[in-house]
Short mmCIF file of C-alpha atoms in Angstrom, two decimals:
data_model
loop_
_atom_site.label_atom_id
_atom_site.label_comp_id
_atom_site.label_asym_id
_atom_site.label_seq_id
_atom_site.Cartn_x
_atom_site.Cartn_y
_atom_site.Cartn_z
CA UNK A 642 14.81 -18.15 10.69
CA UNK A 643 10.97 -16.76 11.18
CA UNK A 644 8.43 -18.14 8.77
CA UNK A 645 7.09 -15.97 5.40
CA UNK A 646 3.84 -14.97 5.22
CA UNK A 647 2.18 -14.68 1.43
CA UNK A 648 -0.77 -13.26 0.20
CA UNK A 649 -1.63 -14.22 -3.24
CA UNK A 650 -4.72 -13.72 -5.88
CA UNK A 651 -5.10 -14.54 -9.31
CA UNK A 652 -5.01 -11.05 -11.10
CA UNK A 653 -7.23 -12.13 -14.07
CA UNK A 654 -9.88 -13.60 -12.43
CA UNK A 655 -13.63 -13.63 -14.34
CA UNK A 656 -15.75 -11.39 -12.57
CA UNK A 657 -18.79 -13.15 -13.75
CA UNK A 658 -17.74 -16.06 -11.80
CA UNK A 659 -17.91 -16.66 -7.82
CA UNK A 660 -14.60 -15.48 -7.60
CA UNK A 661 -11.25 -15.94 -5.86
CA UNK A 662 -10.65 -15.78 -2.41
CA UNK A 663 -7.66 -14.57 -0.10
CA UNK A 664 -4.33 -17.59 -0.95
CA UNK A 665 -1.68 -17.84 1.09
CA UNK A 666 1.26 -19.82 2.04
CA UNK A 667 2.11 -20.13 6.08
CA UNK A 668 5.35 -21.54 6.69
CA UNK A 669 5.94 -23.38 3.83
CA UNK A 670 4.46 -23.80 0.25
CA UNK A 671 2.08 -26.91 1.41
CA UNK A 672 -0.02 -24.66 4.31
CA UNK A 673 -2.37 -22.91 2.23
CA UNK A 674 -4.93 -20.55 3.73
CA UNK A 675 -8.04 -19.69 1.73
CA UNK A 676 -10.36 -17.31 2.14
CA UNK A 677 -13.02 -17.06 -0.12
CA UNK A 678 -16.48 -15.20 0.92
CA UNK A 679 -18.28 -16.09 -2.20
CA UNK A 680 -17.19 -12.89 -4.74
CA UNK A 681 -14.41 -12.02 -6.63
CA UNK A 682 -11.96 -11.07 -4.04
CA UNK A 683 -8.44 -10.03 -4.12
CA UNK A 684 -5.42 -10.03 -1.86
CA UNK A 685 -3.48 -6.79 -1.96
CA UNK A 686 -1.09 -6.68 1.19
CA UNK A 687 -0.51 -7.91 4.84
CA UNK A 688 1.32 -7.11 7.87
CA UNK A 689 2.05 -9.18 11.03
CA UNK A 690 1.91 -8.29 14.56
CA UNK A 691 3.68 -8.98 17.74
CA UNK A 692 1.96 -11.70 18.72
CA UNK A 693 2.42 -13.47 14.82
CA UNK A 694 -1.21 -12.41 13.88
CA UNK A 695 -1.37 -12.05 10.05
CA UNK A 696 -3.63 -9.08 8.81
CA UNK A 697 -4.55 -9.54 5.25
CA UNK A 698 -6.48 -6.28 3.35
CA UNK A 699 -7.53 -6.66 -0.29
CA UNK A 700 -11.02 -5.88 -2.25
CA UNK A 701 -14.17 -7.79 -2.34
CA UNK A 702 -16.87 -6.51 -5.01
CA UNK A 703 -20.83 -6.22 -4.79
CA UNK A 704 -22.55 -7.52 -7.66
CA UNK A 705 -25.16 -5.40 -7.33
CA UNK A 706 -23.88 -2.25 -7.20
CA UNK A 707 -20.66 -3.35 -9.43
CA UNK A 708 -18.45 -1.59 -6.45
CA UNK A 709 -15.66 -2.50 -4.35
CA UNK A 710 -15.32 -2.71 -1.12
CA UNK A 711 -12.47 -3.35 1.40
CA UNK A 712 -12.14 -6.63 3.17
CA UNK A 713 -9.17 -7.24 6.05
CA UNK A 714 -9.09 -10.81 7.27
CA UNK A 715 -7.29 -11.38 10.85
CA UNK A 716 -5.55 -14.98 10.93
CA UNK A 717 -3.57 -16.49 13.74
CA UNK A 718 -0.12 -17.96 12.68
CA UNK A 719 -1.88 -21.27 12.22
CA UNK A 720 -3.72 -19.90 9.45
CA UNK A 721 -6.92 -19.98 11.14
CA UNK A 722 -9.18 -17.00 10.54
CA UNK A 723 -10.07 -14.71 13.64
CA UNK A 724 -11.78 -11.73 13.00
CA UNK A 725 -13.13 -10.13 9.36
CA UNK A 726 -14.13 -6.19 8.53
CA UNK A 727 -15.32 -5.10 5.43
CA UNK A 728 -15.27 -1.19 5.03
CA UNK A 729 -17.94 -0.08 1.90
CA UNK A 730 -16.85 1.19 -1.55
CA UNK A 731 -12.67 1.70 -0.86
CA UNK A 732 -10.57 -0.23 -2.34
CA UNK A 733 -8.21 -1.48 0.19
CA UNK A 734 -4.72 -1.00 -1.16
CA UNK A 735 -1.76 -1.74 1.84
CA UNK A 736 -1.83 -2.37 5.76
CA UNK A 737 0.51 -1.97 8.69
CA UNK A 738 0.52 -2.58 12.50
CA UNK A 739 0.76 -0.21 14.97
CA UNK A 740 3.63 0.05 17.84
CA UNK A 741 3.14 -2.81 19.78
CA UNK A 742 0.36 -4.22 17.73
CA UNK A 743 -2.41 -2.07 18.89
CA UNK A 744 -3.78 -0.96 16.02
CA UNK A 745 -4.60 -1.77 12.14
CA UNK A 746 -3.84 0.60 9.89
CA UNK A 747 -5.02 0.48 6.21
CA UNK A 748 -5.29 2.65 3.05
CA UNK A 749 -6.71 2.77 -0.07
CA UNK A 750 -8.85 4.59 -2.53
CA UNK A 751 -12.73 5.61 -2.97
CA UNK A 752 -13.47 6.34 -6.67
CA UNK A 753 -16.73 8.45 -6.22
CA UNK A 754 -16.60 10.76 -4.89
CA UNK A 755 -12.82 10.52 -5.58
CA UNK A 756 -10.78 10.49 -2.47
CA UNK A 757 -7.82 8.41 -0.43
CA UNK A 758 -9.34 7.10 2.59
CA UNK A 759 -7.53 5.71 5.88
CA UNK A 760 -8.61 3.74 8.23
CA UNK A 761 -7.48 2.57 12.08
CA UNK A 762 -8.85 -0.32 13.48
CA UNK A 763 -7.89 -2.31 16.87
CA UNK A 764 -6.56 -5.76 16.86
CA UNK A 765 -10.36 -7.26 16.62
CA UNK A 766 -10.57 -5.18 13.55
CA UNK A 767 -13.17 -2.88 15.19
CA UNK A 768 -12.82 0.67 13.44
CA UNK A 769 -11.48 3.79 15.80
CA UNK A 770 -11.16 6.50 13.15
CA UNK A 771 -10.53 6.91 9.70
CA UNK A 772 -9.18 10.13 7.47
CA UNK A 773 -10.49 11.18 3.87
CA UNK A 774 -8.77 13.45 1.56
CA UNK A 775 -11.26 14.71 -0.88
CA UNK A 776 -9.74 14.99 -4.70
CA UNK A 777 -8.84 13.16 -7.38
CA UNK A 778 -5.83 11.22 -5.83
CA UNK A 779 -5.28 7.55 -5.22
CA UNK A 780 -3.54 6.35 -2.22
CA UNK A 781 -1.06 2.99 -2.55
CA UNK A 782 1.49 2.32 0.43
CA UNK A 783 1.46 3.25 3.93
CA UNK A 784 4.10 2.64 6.27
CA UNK A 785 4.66 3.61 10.28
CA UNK A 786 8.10 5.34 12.03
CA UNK A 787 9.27 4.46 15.34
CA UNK A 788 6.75 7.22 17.05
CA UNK A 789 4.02 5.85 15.81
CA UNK A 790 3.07 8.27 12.96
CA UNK A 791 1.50 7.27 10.15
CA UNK A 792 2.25 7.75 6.72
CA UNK A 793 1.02 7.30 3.59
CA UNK A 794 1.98 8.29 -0.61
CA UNK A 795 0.15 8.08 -3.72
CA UNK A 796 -1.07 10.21 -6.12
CA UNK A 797 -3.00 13.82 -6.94
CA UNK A 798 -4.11 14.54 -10.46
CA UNK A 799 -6.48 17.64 -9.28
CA UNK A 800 -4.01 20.29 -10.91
CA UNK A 801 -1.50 17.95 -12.55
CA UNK A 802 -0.05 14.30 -11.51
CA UNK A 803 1.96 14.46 -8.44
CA UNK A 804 3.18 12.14 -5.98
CA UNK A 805 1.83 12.76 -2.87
CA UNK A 806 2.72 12.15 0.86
CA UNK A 807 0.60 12.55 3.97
CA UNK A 808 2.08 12.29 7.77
CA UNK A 809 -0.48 11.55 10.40
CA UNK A 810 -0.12 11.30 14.20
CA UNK A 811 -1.27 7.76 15.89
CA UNK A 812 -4.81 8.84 15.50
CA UNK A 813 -5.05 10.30 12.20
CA UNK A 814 -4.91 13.60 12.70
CA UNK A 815 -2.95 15.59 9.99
CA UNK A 816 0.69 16.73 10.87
CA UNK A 817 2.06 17.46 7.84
CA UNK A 818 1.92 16.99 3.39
CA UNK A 819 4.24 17.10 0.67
CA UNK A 820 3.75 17.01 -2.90
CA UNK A 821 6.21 16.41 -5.92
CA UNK A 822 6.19 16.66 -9.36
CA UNK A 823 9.14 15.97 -12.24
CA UNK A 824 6.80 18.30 -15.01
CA UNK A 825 5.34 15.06 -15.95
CA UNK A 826 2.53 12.14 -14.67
CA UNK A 827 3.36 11.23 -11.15
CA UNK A 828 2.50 8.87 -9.19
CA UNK A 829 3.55 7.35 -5.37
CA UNK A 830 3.96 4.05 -5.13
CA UNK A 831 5.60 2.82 -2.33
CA UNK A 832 6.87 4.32 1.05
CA UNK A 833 9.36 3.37 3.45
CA UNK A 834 11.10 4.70 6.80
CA UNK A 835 14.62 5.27 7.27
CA UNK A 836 17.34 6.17 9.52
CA UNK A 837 16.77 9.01 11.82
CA UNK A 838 12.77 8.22 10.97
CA UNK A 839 13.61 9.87 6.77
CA UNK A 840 10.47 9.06 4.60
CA UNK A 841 11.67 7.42 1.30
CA UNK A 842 9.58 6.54 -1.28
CA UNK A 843 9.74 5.53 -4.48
CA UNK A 844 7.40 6.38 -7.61
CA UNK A 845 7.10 6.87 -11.00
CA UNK A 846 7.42 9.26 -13.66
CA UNK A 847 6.25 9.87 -17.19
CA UNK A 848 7.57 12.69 -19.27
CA UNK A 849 7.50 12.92 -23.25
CA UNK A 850 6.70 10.14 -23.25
CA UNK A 851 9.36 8.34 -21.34
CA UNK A 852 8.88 5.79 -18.07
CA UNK A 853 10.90 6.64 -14.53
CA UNK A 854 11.66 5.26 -11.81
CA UNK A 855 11.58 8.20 -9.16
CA UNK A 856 12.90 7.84 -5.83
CA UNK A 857 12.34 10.74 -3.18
CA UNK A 858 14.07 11.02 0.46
CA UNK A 859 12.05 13.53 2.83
CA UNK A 860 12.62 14.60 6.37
CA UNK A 861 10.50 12.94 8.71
CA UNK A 862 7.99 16.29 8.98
CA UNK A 863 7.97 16.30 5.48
CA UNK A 864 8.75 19.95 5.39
CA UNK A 865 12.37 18.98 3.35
CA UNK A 866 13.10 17.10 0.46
CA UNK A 867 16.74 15.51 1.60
CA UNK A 868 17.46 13.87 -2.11
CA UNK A 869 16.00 12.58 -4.98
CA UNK A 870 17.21 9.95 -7.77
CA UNK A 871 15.56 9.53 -11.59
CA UNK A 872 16.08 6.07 -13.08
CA UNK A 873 15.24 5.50 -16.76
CA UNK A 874 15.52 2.52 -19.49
CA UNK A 875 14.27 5.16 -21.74
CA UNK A 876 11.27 3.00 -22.52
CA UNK A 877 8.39 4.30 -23.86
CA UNK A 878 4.99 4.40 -21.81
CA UNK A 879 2.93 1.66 -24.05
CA UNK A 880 5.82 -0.51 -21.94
CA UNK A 881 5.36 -1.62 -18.42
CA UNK A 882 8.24 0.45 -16.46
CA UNK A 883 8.12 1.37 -12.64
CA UNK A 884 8.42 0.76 -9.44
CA UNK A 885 5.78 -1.38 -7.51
CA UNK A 886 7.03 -1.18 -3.52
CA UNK A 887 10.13 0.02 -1.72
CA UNK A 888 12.16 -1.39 1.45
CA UNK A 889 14.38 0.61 3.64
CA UNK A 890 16.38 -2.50 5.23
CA UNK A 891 16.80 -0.34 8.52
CA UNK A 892 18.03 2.95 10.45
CA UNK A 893 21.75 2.40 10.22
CA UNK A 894 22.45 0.83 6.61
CA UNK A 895 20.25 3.10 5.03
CA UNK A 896 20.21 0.90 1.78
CA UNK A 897 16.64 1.16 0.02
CA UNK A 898 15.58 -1.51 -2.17
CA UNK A 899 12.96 -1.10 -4.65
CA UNK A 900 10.80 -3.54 -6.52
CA UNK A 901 9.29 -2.96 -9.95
CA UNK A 902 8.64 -3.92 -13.28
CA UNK A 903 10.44 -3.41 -16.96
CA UNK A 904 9.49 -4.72 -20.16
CA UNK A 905 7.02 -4.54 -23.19
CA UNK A 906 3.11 -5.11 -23.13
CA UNK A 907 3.92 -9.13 -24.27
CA UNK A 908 6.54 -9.54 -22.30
CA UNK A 909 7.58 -7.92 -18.79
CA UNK A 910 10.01 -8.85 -15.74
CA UNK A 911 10.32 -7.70 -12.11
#
């Protein structure tokens, strides 16, 4: 019975224009709230807290340094904007609240140098401490067990493509890592926590030339792979094939729903 929250953007928006701002619906499909700070800016994920604050993070670009840069937007369930950070040159990928709504926690990607940055901020969006992992690796989804501890997957193409995971405590302080690779191009995509606090996430593979859907269960140190699952249309990679985000519907079902996408380059379908 709770109201949805979404966070919207046109994807193929002209960059020499005055861009797009933040669009979403509160409550029903006639409350739209806009927020639009006068570049090309793009909505990438949100979370809500306790209290029904919405936390919005996407990317906001420079024109004159061409770069990104990432941009979280607090609004109160009203729609009505509260509090805005901006965070230079990351792009701001996915967000999530901490235990009781004390802190912000976002993650994304810094293209030069090349590293996956994340960041914790309080509920005013003031920043408290961040984490960089230096490499060529791209973070995507980051999601919180009942503790408190932070995790977040993506990828690592320093030695080959792998899907990587990083568990951090509260404060972002490194407790553990695990890395996985099928012998082909890896890459995390979206994380979620399960019963007994288990870490699944799902990815995607490519191997001779063939599109995956991978889907990984760790224990919660990340010290055990539990299971993994390969899914495959046998579609070639000039199609659009893989996983975008993954939902663990709680700790006793244990039933893990993925989203994704399957179909050609002119025509494709979640």
């Amino acid at each position: 019975t709770g109201n949805v929250t979404i966070t919207q953007t046109a994807m193929n928006v002209n960059r020499s224009g005055n861009g797009t701002g933040f669009y979403g619906m509160l409550n029903n499909i006639n409350s739209p709230a806009v927020y639009n700070p006068g570049v090309q800016t793009m909505g990438m994920n949100l979370t809500v807290d306790a209290m029904g604050n919405i936390y919005v993070v996407g990317l906001t670009s420079t024109p004159a340094t061409g770069l990104d840069n990432t941009l979280i937007v607090k609004y109160n369930s009203s729609g009505q904007v509260q509090k805005i950070a901006t965070f230079p040159g990351i792009d701001g990928l996915d967000i999530t609240n901490g235990i009781g709504g004390s802190a912000i926690y976002v993650t994304g990607q810094r293209p030069d140098p090349s590293a996956w940055v994340t960041l914790m901020y309080d509920s005013n969006l003031v920043l408290q401490s961040s984490a960089v992992v230096l490499g060529d690796a791209s973070a995507r989804s980051i999601a919180i067990d009942m503790p408190g501890n932070i995790f977040v997957v993506g990828s690592d193409s320093a030695n080959s493509y792998d899907i990587k995971v990083i568990k951090y405590n509260s404060n972002l302080q490194q407790l553990g890592m695990a890395t996985f690779n099928t012998g082909g191009r890896d890459d995390g995509q979206g994380i979620g926590i399960g019963e007994n606090d288990t870490v699944y996430i799902a990815g995607e593979s490519i191997v001779n030339g063939t599109t995956s859907y991978v889907v990984l269960k760790y224990s919660n140190d990340l010290s055990t792979l539990i299971s993994s699952a390969v899914y495959s249309n046998n579609v070639s990679i000039t199609d659009t094939f893989g996983p975008r985000d993954i939902l663990v519907t709680n700790s006793y079902s244990g039933v893990v729903y993925i989203l994704g996408l399957t179909g050609s380059e002119s025509a494709s379908s979640w």
